Coordinates of C-alpha atoms in Angstrom, one line a residue:
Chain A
X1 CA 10.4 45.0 9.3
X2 CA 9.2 45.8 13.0
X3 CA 10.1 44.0 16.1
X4 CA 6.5 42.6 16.0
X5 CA 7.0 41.5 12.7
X6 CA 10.1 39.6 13.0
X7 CA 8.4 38.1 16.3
X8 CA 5.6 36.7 14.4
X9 CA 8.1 35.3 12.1
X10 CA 10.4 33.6 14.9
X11 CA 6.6 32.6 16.4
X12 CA 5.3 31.0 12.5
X13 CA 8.8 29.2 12.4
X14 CA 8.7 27.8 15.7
X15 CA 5.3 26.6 15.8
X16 CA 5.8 24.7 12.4
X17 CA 9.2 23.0 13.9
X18 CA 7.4 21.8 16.8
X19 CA 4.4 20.3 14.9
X20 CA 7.0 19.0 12.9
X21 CA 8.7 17.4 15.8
X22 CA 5.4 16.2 16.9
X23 CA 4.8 14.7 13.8
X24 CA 8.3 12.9 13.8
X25 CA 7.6 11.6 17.3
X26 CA 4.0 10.5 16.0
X27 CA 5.3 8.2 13.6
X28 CA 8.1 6.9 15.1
X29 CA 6.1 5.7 17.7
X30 CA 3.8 4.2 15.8
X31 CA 6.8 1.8 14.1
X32 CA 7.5 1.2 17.5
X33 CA 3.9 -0.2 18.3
X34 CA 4.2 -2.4 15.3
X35 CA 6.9 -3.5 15.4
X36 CA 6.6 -4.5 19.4
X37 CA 3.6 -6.1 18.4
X38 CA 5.0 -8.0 15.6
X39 CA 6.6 -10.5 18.3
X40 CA 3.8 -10.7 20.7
X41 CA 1.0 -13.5 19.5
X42 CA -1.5 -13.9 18.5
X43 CA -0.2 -14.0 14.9
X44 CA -2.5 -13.4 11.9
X45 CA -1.1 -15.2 9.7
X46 CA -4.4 -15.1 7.4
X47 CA -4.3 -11.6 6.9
X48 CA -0.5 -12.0 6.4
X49 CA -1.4 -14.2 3.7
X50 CA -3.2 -11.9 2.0
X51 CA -1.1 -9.4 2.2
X52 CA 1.7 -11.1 0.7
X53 CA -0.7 -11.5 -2.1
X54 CA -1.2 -7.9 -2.1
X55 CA 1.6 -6.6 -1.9
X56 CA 3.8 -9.3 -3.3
X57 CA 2.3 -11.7 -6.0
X58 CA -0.1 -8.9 -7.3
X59 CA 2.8 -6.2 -8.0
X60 CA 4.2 -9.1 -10.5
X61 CA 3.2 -7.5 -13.8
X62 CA 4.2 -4.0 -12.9
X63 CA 7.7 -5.5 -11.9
X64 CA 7.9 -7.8 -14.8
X65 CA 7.2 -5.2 -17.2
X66 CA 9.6 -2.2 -15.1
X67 CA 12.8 -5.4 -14.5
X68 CA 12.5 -5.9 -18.2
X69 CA 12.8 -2.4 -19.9
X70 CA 15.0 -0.9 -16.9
X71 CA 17.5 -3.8 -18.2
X72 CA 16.9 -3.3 -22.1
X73 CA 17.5 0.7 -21.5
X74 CA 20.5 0.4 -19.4
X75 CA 22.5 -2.0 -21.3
X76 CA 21.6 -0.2 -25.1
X77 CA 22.9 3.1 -22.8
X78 CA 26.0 1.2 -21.0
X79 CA 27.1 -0.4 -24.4
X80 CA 27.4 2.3 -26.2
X81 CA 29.3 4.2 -23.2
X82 CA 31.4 0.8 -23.2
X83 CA 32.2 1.2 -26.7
X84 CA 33.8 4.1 -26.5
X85 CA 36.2 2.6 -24.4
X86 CA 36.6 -0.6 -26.1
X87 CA 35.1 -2.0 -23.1
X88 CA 31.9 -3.5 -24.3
X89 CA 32.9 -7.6 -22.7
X90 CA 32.3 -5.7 -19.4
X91 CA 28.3 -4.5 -20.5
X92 CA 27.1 -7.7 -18.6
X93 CA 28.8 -6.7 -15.1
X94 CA 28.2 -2.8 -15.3
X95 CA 24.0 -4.2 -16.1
X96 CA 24.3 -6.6 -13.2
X97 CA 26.0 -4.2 -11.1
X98 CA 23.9 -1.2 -11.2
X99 CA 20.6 -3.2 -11.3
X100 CA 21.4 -5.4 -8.4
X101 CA 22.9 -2.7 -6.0
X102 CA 20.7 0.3 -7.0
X103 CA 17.9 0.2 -9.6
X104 CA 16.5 -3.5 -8.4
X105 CA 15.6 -2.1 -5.2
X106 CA 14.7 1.4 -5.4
X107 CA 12.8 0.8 -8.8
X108 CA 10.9 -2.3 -7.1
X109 CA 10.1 0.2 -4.3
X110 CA 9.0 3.0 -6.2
X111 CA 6.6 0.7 -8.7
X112 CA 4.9 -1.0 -5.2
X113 CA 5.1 2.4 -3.4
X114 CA 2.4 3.8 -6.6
X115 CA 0.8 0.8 -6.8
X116 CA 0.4 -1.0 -3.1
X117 CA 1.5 1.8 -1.3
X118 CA -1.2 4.3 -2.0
X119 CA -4.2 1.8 -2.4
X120 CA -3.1 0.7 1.4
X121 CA -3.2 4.2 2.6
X122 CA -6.6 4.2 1.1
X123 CA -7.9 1.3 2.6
X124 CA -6.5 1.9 6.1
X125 CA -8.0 6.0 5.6
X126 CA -11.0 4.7 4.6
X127 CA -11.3 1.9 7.5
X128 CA -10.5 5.2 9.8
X129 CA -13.4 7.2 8.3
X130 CA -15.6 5.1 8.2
X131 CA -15.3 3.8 11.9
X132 CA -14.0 0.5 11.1
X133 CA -10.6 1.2 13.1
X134 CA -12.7 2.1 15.9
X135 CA -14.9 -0.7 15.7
X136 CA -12.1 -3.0 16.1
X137 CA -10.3 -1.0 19.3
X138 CA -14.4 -1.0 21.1
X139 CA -14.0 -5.1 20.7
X140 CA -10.6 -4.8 23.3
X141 CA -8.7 -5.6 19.6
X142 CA -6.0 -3.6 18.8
X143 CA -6.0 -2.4 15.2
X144 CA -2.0 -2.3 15.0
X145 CA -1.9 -6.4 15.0
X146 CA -4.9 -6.5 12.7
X147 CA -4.2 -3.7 9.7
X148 CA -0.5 -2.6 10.1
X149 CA 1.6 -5.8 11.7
X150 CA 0.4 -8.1 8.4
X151 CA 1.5 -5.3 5.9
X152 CA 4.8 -4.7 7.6
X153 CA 5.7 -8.3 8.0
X154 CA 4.2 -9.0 4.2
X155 CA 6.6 -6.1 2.9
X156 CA 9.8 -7.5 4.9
X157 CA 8.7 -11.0 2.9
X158 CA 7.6 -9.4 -0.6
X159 CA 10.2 -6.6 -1.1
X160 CA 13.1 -8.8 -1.1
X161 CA 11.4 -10.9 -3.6
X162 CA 10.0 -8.9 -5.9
X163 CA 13.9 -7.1 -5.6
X164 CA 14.8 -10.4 -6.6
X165 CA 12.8 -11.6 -9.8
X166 CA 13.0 -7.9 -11.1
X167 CA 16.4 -8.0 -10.8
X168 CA 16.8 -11.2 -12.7
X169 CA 14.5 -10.0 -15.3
X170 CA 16.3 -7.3 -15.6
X171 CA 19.4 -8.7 -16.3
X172 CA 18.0 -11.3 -19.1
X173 CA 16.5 -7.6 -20.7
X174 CA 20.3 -6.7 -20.9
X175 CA 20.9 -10.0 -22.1
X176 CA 18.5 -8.9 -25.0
X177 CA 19.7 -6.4 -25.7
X178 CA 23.0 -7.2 -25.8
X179 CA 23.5 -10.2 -27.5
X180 CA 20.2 -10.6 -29.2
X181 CA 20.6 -7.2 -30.7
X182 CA 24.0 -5.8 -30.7
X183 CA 25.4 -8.7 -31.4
X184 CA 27.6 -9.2 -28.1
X185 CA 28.6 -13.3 -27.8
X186 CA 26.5 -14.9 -25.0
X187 CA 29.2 -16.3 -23.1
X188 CA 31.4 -13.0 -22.7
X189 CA 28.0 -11.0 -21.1
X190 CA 27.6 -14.1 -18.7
X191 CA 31.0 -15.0 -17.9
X192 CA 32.1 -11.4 -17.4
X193 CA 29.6 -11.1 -14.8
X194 CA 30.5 -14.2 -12.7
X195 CA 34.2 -12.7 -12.2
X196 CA 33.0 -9.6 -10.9
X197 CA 29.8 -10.1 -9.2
X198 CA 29.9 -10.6 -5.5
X199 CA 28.0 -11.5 -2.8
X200 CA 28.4 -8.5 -1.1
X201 CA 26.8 -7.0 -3.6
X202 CA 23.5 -8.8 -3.3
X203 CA 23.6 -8.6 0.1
X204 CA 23.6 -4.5 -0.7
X205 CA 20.5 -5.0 -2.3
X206 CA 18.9 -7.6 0.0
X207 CA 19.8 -5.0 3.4
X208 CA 18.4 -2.0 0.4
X209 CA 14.8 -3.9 -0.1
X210 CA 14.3 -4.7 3.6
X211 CA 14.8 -1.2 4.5
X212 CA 12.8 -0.2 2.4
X213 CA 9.7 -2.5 2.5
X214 CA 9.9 -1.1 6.2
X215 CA 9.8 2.3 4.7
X216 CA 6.9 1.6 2.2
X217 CA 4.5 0.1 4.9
X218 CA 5.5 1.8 7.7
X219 CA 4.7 5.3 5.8
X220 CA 1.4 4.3 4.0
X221 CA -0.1 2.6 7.3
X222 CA 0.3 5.6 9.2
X223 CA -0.8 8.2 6.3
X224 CA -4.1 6.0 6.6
X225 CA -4.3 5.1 10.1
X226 CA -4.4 9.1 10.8
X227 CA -6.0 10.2 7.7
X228 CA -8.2 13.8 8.1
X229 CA -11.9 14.0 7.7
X230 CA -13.9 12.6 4.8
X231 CA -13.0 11.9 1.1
X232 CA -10.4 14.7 1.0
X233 CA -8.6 13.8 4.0
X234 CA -8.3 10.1 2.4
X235 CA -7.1 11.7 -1.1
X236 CA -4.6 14.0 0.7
X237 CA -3.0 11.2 2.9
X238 CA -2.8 8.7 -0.3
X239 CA -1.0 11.9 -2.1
X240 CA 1.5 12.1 0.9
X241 CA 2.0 9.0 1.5
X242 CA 3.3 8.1 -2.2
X243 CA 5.5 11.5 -2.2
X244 CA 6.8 10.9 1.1
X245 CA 7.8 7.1 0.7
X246 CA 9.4 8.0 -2.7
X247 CA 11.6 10.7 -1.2
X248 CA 12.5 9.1 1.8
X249 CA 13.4 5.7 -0.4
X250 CA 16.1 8.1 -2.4
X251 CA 17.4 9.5 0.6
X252 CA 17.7 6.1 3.0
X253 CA 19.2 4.9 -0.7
X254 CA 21.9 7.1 -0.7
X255 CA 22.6 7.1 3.0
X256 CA 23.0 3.5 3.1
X257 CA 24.4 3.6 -0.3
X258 CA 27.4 5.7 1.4
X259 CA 27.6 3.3 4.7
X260 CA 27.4 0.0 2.7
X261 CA 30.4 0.8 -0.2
X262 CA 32.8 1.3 2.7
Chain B
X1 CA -24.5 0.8 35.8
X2 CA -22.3 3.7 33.8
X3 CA -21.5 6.8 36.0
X4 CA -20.4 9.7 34.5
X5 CA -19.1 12.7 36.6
X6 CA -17.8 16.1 35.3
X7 CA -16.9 15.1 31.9
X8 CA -14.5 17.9 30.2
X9 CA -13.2 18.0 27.2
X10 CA -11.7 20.4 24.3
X11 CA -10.1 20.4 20.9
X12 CA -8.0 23.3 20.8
X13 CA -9.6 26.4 21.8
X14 CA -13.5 24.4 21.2
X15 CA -15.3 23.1 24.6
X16 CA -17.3 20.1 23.7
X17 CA -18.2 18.8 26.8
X18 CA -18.4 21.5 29.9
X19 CA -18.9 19.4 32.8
X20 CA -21.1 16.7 32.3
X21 CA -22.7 14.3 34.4
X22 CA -25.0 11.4 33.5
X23 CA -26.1 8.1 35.5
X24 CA -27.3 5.0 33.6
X25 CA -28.9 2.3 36.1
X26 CA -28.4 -1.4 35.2
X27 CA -30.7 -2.7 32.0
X28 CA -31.8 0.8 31.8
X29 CA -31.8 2.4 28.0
X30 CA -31.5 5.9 28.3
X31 CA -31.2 7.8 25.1
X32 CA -28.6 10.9 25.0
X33 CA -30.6 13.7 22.4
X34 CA -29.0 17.3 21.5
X35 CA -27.8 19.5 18.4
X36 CA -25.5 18.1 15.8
X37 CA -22.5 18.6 16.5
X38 CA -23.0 19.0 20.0
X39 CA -20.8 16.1 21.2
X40 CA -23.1 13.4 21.9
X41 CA -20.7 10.5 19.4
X42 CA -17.7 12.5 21.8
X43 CA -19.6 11.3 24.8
X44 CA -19.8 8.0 23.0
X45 CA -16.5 7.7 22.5
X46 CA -15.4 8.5 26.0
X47 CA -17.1 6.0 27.0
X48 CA -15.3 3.0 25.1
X49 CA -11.8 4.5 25.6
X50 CA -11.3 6.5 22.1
X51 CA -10.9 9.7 23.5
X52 CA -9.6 10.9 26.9
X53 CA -11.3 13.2 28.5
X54 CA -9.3 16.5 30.2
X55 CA -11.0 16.2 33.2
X56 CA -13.7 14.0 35.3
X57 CA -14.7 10.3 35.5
X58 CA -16.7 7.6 34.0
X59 CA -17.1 4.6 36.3
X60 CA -18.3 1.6 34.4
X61 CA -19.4 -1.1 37.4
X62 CA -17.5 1.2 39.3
X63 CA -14.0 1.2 37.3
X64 CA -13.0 4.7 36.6
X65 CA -11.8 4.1 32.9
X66 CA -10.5 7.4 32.2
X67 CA -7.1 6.0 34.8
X68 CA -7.0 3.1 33.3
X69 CA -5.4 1.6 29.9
X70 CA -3.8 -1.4 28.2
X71 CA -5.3 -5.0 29.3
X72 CA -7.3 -3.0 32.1
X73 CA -9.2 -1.0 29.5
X74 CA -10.1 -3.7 27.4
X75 CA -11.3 -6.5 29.8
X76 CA -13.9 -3.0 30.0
X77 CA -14.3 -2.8 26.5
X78 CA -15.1 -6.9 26.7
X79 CA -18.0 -5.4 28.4
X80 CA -19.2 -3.3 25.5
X81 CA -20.9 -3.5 22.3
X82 CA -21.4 -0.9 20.2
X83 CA -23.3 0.2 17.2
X84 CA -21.6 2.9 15.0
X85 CA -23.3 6.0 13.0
X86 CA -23.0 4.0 9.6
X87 CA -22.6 0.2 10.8
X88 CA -18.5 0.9 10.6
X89 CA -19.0 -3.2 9.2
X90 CA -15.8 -4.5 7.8
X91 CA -16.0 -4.3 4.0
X92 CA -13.4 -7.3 3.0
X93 CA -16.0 -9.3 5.6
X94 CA -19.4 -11.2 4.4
X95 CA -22.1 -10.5 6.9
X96 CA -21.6 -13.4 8.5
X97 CA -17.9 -13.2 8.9
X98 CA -18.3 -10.1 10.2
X99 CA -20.8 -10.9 12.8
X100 CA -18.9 -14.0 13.6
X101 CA -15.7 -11.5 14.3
X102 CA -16.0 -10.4 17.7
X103 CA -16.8 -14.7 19.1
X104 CA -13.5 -15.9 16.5
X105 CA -11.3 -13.3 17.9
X106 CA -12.4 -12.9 21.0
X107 CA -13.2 -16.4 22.3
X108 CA -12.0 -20.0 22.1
X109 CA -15.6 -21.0 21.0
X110 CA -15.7 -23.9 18.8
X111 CA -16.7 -23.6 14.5
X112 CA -20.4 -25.5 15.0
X113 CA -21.2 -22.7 18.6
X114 CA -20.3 -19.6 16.0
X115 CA -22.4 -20.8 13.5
X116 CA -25.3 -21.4 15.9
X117 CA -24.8 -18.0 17.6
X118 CA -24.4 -15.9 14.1
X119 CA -27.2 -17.9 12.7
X120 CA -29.3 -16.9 15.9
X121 CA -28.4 -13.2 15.7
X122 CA -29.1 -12.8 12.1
X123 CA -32.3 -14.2 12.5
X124 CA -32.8 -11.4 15.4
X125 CA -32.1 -9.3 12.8
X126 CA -33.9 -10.3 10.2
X127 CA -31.5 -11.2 7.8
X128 CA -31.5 -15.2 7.6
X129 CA -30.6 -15.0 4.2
X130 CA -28.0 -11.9 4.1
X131 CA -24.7 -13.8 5.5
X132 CA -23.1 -14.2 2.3
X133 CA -23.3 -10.4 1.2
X134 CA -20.8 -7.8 1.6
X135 CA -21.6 -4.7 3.1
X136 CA -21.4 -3.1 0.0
X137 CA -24.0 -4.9 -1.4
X138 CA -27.1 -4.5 1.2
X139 CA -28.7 -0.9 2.1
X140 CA -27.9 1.4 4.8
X141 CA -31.2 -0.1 7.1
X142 CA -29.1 -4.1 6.6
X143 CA -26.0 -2.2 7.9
X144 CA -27.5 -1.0 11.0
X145 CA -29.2 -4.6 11.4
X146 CA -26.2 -6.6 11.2
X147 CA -24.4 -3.8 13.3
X148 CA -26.8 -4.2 16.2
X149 CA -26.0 -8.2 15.5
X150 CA -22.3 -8.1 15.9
X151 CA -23.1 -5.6 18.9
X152 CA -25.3 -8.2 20.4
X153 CA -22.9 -11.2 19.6
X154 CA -21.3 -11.6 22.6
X155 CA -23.7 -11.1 25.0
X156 CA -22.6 -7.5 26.4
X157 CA -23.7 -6.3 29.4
X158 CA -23.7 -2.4 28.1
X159 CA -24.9 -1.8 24.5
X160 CA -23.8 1.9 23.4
X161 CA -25.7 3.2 19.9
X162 CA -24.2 6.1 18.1
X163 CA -27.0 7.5 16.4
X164 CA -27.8 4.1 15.0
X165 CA -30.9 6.0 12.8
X166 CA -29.2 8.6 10.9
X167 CA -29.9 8.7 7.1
X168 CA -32.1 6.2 7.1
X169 CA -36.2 6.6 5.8
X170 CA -39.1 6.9 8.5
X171 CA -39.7 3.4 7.8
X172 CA -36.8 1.6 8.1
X173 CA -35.9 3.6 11.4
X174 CA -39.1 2.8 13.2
X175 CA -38.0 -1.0 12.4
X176 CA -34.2 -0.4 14.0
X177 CA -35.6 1.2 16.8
X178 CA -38.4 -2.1 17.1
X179 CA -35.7 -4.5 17.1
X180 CA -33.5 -2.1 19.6
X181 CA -36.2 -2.6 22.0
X182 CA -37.0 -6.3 21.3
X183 CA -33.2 -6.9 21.7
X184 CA -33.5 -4.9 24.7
X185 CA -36.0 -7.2 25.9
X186 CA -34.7 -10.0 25.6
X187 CA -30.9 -9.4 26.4
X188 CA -31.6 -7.4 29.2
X189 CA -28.4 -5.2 28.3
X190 CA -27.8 -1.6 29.7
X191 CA -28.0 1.0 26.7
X192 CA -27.0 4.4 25.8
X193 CA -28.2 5.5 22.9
X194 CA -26.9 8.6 20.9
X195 CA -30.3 10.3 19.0
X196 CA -31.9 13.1 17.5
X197 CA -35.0 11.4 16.4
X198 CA -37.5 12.9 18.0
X199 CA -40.3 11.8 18.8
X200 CA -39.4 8.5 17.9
X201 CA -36.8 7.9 20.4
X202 CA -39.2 8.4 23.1
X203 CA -40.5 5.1 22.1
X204 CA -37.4 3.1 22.8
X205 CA -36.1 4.7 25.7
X206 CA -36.5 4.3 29.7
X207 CA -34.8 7.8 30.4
X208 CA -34.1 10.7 28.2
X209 CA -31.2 13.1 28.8
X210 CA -30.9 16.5 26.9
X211 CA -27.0 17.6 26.3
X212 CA -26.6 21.0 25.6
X213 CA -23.6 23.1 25.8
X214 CA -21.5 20.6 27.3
X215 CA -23.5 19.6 30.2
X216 CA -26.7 17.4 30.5
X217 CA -29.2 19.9 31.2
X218 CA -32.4 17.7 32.1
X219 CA -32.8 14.2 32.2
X220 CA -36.1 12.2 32.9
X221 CA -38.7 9.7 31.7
X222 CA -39.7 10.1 27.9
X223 CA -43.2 11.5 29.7
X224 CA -41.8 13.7 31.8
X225 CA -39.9 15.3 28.7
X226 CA -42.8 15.8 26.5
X227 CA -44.1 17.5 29.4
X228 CA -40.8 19.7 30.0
X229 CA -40.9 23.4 31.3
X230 CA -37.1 24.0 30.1
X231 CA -37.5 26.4 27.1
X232 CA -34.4 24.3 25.7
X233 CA -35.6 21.0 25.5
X234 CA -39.4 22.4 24.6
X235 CA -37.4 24.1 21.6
X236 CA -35.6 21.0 21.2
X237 CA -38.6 18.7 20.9
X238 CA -40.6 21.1 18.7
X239 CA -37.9 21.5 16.4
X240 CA -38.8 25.6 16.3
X241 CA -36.2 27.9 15.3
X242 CA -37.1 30.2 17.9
X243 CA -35.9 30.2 21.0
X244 CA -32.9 29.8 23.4
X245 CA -31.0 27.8 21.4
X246 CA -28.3 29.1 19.5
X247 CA -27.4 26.7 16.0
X248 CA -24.6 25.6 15.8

């Protein structure tokens, strides 16, 4: 490799880091703008409406359906784990437990992530393609409070709910499983859980599905509020903003994971 | 009046606008023609704040916008309407609601004075019976018509048309540029409009101004263009291939 080679190289590298930087800055200003704007009225609380309906009572089924199996798979896995031990009285805490500090939250995520998430980024892309964001900014209205401020604010409202019911559902799955099927005595799964459930432990998954209904919104606004040109740019900023929200909900998962269990 | 002096701009290593200067007098409608892709919507957008430019002014009543931003910029833009390429209407809007937008955001004006206003400028338009539709379910002509009605809605003192035309049949576009000069009339709004259509454009218009390379290279009455001794805009108006003008 000659010198001009490897300068090149050193010149590739560095251009990507600083668009990368850019990037970063990009979108954390943006958050910023929201969330500034979240305090300063006028409120829409229509269009909050309606996306709490979007993003909340909409996403029912898919979290109905998700809660429900995630909870029948994990306890027919946990009991028979449990069995080996002789432990199987504690199958009700080890469902509750891992379902209400880990898979309630991040699986809740992931479902409205595929099916919220991307149909906002293509709503907001197409809105910027076809002018509509401009429209808005040439009336002196600023598209923040109008498209992203009501999808943030929904999420903070409908993550922790959706968390919630799914994590119940979940746990009646287990429950199903269980005792319906493997014969387990109703009281034992119940009362088991009581002694070592606690609140802490919801509040782990409350503090999870906040962060991450920030995450969610904040990532799919801004894939569509700068989308590229035409129906590809659309496609490819849906694409990345479903890949980016599901990585960065595994890796804010385990980072607050680690800071909360301390 | 709009005043625009030494307007630069690039995107990346691309010069769009080289230096350009334009003057639009009070109610004047003065139509901006040149090349696709020549940066006429760039201009456009300049104008309303979107873009910044690198260098140069444009003075709306004598504000320089381009130093300006926040609140300052839009009690401006509270100045403006415009009329985008497609209609940019909001799809999750009726017609109505979306003409209606600008006065229920914008103003404290009460239920019964929208209606009478949105009534009044759909029947400018032509579309009396059309509130209740989506966008998605009238043509591209309706768009542009209940465009130029939300434009119009609140009165602005400076209407800005971004090729408001394109796409659209012969027919239909002689009728948009009909109500663009019966609006005209009888709002008595300043106008810039963004256009390739020639000759129809010569119609509508007070002034004409040619943009090429940049820079505004003739401007004068639709006559005085038809007329023109520039090889550029007589290419231009012809539509020949030969000539000075390189395609873009």
């Amino acid at each position: 490799m000659t010198i001009y080679d490897m300068t090149a190289c050193v010149r590739l590298i560095g251009a990507w880091f600083l668009g990368l930087l850019r990037e970063l800055g990009r979108m954390f200003l943006f958050l910023l703008d929201a969330l500034v704007t979240i305090f300063r009225p006028p409120f829409k609380f229509k269009m909050l409406m309606r996306q709490i309906r979007f993003l909340g009572s909409k996403s029912m089924v898919v979290i109905l359906l998700t809660g429900s199996f995630t909870g029948m798979v994990l306890a027919l896995q946990i009991y028979y784990t449990l069995r080996k031990f002789g432990s199987e009285a504690l199958l009700g805490p080890a469902v509750a437990l891992s379902i209400i500090r880990e898979l309630g939250p991040v699986l809740s995520a992931l479902m409205v992530t595929g099916r919220a998430g991307s149909a906002l980024t293509a709503e907001i892309g197409i809105m910027k393609i076809t002018e509509q964001i401009d429209a808005l900014t040439s009336m002196a209205l600023n598209p923040i409070r109008y498209l992203i401020v009501p999808n943030i604010v929904a999420a903070l409202i409908a993550f922790p709910l959706l968390t919630a019911i799914f994590d119940l559902i979940g746990i009646y799955g287990g429950y199903f499983v269980g005792v319906k099927l493997l014969g387990m005595s109703s009281g034992t799964y119940f009362s088991q859980m009581e002694t070592f459930l606690k609140m802490e432990d919801i509040r782990v998954g409350l503090y999870k599905s906040l962060s991450f209904g920030v995450i969610v919104s904040w990532v799919c606004c801004y894939k569509g509020y700068f989308t590229g040109y035409g129906a590809e740019g659309v496609s490819k900023a849906t694409t990345s903003a479903v890949v980016l929200s599901s990585v960065l909900i595994l890796i804010w998962d385990y980072f607050l994971g680690s800071v909360l269990l301390r | 009046m709009i005043e625009i002096v030494n307007l630069k701009k690039g995107f990346g290593k691309q010069r769009v606008l080289n230096g350009l200067n334009l003057k639009v007098l009070n109610k004047e409608l003065v139509a901006v023609i040149g090349q696709s892709g020549g940066g006429k919507s760039v201009l456009l957008k300049h104008l309303i704040g979107i873009i910044r430019p690198d260098e140069g002014k444009i003075l709306i009543e004598g504000v320089d916008i381009t130093g300006v931003g926040g609140k300052e910029l839009d009690r401006v833009r509270e100045r403006f309407g415009v009329v985008f390429q497609e209609g940019a209407l909001f799809d999750s809007l009726t017609v109505y609601e979306n003409i209606a937008f600008p006065l229920r955001e914008k103003t404290r004006m009460e239920k019964y004075e929208i209606e009478a206003r949105v009534i009044q400028g759909l029947e400018d338009v032509g579309l009396r019976e059309m509130g209740d539709k989506y966008p998605a379910e009238i043509s591209g002509g309706m768009k542009r018509r209940v465009a130029l009605a939300r434009a119009l809605i609140t009165e602005p003192a400076i209407v800005l048309f971004d090729e408001p035309t394109t796409g659209l049949d012969p027919i239909i576009s002689s009728s948009i540029h009909k109500l663009i000069t019966k609006t005209h009339k009888k709002y008595g709004f300043t106008g810039l409009i963004i256009s390739h259509e020639i000759p129809e454009i010569f119609e509508v218009a007070d002034k004409i101004a040619m943009l090429y390379n940049g820079t505004i290279i003739e401007t004068g009455h639709p006559e005085e263009f038809r007329h023109s001794d520039n090889p550029y805009v007589r290419q231009f108006i012809s539509g020949s291939l030969e000539g000075p003008i390189e395609l873009l």
